[in-house]
mmCIF file of C-alpha atoms in Angstrom:
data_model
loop_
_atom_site.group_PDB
_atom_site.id
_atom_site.type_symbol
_atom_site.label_atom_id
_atom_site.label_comp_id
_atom_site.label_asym_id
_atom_site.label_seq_id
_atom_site.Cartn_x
_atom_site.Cartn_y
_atom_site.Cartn_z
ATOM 1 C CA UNK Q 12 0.000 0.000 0.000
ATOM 2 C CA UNK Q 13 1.557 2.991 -1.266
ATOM 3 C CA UNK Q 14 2.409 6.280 1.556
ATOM 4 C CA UNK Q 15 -1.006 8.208 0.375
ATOM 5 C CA UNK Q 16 -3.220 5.113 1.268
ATOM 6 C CA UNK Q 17 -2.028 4.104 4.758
ATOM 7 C CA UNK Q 18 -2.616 8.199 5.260
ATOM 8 C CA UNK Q 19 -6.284 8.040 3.731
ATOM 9 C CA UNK Q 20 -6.500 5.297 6.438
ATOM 10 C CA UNK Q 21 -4.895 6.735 9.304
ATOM 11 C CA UNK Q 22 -6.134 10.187 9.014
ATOM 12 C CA UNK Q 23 -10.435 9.506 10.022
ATOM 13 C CA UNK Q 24 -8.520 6.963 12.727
ATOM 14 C CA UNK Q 25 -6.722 9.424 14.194
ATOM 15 C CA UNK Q 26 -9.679 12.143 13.684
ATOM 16 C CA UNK Q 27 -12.170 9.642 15.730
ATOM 17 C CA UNK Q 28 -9.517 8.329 18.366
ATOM 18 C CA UNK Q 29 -9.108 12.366 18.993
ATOM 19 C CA UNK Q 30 -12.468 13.339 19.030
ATOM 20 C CA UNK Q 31 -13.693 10.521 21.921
ATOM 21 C CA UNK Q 32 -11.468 12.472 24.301
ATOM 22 C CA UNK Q 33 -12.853 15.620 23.201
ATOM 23 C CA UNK Q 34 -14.750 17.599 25.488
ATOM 24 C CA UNK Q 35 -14.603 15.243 28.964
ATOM 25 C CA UNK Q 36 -17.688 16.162 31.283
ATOM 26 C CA UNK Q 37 -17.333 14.945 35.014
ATOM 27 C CA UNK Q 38 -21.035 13.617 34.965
ATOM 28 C CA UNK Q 39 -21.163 9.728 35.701
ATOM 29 C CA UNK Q 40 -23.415 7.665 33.518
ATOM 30 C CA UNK Q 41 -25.671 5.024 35.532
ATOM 31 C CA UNK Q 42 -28.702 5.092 37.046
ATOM 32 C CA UNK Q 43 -30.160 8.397 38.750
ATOM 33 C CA UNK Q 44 -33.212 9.279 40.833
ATOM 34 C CA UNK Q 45 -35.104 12.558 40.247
ATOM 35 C CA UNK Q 46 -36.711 13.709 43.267
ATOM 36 C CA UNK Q 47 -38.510 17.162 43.238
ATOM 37 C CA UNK Q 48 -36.788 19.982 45.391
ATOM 38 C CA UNK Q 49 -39.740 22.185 44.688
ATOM 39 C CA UNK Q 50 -42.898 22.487 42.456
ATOM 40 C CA UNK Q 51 -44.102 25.103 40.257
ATOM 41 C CA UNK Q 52 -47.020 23.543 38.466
ATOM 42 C CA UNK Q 53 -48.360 20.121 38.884
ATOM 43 C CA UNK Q 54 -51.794 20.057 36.834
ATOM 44 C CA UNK Q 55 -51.297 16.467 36.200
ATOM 45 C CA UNK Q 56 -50.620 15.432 39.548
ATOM 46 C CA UNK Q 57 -47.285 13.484 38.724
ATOM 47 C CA UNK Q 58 -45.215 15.225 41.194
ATOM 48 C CA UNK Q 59 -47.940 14.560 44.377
ATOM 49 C CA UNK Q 60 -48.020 11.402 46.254
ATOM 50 C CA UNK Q 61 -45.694 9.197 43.775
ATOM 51 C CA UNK Q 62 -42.618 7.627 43.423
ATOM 52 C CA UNK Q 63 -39.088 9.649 42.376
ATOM 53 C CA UNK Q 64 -38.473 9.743 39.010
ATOM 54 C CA UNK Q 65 -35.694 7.439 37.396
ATOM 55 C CA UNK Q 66 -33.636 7.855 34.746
ATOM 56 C CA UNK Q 67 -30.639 6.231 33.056
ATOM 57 C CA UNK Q 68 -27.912 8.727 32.123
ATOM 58 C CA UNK Q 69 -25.838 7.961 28.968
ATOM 59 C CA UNK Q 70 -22.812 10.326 28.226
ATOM 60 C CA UNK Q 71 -20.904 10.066 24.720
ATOM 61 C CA UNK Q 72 -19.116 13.025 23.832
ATOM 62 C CA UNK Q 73 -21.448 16.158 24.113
ATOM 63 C CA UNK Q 74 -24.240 14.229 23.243
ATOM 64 C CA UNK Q 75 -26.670 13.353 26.619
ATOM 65 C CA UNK Q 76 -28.896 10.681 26.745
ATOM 66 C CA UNK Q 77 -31.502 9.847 29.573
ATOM 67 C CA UNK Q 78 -33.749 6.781 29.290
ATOM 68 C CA UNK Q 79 -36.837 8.402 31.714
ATOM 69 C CA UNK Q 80 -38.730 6.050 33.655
ATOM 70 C CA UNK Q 81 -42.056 8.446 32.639
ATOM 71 C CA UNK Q 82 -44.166 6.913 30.147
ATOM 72 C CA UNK Q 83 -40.720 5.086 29.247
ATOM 73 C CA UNK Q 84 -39.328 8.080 27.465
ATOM 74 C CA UNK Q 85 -36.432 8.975 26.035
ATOM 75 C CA UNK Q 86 -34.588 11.948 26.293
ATOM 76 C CA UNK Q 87 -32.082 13.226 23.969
ATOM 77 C CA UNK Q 88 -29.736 16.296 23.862
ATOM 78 C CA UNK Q 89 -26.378 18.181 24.640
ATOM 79 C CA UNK Q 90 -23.974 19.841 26.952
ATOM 80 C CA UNK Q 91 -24.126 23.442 25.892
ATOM 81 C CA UNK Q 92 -21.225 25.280 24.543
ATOM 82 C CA UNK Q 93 -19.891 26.690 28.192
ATOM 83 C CA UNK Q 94 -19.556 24.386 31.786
ATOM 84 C CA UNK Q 95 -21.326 21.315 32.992
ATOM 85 C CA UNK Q 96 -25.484 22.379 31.652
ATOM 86 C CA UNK Q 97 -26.751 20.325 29.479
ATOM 87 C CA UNK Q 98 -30.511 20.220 27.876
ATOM 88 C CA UNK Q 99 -32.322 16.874 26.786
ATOM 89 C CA UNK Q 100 -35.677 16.692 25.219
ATOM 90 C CA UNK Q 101 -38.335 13.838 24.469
ATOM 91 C CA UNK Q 102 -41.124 13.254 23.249
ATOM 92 C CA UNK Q 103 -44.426 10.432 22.978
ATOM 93 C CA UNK Q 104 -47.149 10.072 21.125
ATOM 94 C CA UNK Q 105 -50.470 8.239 21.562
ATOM 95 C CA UNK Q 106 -49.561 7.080 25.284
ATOM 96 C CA UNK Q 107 -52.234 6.285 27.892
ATOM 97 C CA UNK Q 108 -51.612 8.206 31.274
ATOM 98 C CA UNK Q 109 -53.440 8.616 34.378
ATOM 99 C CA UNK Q 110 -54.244 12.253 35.023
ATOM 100 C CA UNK Q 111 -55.136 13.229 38.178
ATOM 101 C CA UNK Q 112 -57.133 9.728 38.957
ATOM 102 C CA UNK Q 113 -58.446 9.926 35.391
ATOM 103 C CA UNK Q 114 -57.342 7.645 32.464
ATOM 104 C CA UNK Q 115 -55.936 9.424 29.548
ATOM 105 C CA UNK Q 116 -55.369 8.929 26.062
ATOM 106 C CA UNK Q 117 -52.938 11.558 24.894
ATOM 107 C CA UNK Q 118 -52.139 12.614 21.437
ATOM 108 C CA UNK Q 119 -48.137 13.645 22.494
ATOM 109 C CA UNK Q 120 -46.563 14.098 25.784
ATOM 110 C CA UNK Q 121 -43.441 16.654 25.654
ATOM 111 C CA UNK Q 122 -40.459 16.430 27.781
ATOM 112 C CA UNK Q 123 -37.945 18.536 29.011
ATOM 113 C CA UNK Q 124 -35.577 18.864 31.248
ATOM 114 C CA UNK Q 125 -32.153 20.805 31.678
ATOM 115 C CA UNK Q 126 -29.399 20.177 33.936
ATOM 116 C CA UNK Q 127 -26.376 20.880 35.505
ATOM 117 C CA UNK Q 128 -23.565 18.838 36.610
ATOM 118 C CA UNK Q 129 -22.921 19.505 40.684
ATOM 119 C CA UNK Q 130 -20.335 16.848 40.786
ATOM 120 C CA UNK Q 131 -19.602 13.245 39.262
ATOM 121 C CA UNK Q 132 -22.968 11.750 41.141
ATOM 122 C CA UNK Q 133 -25.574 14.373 41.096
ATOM 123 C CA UNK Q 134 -27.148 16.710 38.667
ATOM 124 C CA UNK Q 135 -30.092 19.389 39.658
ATOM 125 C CA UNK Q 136 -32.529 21.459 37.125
ATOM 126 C CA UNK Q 137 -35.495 21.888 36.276
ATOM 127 C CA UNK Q 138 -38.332 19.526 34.582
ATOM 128 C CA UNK Q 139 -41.258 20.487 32.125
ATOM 129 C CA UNK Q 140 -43.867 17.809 30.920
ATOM 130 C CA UNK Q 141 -47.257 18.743 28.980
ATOM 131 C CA UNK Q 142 -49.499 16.559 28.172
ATOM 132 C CA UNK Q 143 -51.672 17.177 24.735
ATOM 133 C CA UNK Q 144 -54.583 15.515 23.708
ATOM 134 C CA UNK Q 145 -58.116 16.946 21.720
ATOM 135 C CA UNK Q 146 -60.377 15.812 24.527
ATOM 136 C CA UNK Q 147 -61.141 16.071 27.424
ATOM 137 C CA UNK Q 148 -59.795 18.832 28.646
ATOM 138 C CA UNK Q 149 -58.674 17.743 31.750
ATOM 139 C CA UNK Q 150 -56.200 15.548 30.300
ATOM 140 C CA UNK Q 151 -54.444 18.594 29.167
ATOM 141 C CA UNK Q 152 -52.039 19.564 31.487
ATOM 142 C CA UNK Q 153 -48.716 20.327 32.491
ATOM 143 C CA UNK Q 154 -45.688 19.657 35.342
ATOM 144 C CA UNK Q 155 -42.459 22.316 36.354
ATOM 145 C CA UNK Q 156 -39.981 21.376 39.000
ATOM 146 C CA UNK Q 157 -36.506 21.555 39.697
ATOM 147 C CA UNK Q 158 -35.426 18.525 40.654
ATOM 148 C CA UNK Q 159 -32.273 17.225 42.109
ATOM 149 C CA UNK Q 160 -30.531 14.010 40.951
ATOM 150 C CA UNK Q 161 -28.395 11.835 42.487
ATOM 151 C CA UNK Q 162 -26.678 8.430 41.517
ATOM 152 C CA UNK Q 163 -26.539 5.743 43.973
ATOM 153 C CA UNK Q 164 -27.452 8.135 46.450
ATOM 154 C CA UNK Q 165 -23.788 9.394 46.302
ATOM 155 C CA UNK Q 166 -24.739 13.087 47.107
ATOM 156 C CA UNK Q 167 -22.163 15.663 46.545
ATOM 157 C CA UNK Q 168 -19.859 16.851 49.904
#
């Protein structure tokens, strides 16, 4: 193989090699629980009288991944351009939910939540979910919170 081809071949190598150590974040992938630190707006009643939240977090690169226990979501995004925030959204359609002791059929459920990194086992932001559907209108709703997250309940010192 002549000089130019091993370089064709060792160039992208190097290039993805280089770019996996790119941009380090101390957040710790694994297995986090959400609990709410305060409430804004619960219309749904998801915050009240339930179990934490749960999420799997899954770090490559910028790119932010959280596997939500609600509705079985999935929440995709990035660490922003400056420090440890990062900003995931997900989304489901046509998922049955209980509103408020109702039974729902919703059209789309939006998620949202944005973080920050407090250290390599915790994470704390905030948390917006609306629920959508044409009727009834009590199904339509909506949850704030910030939240505070913490792997293996290692809390930060």
């Amino acid at each position: 193989m002549s000089t130019l081809g091993r370089f064709r071949l060792l160039v992208p190598a190097l290039l993805v090699a280089g770019m996996s150590g790119c941009l380090p974040y101390a957040q710790e992938q694994g297995d986090y629980v959400l609990t709410p630190v305060e409430i804004y707006r619960d219309e749904c009643g998801l915050a009240a009288n339930r179990e934490p939240f749960r999420g799997t977090l899954q770090v490559t690169g910028r790119v932010v991944r959280l596997d939500f226990s609600l509705l079985d979501s999935e929440l995709i995004g990035y660490f922003l351009d400056e420090g440890d925030d990062f900003s995931i959204d997900g989304s489901v359609v046509n998922a049955s939910a209980e509103v408020n002791g109702q039974e729902c059929l919703l059209d789309q459920v939006n998620i949202h939540l944005e973080g920050k990194t407090r250290c390599e086992t915790q994470f704390d932001g905030t948390l917006r979910v609306r629920y959508d559907t044409q009727r009834p209108d009590e199904c339509v709703c909506e949850l704030w919170l910030r939240y505070e997250a913490v792997k293996e309940s290692k809390r930060c010192e």
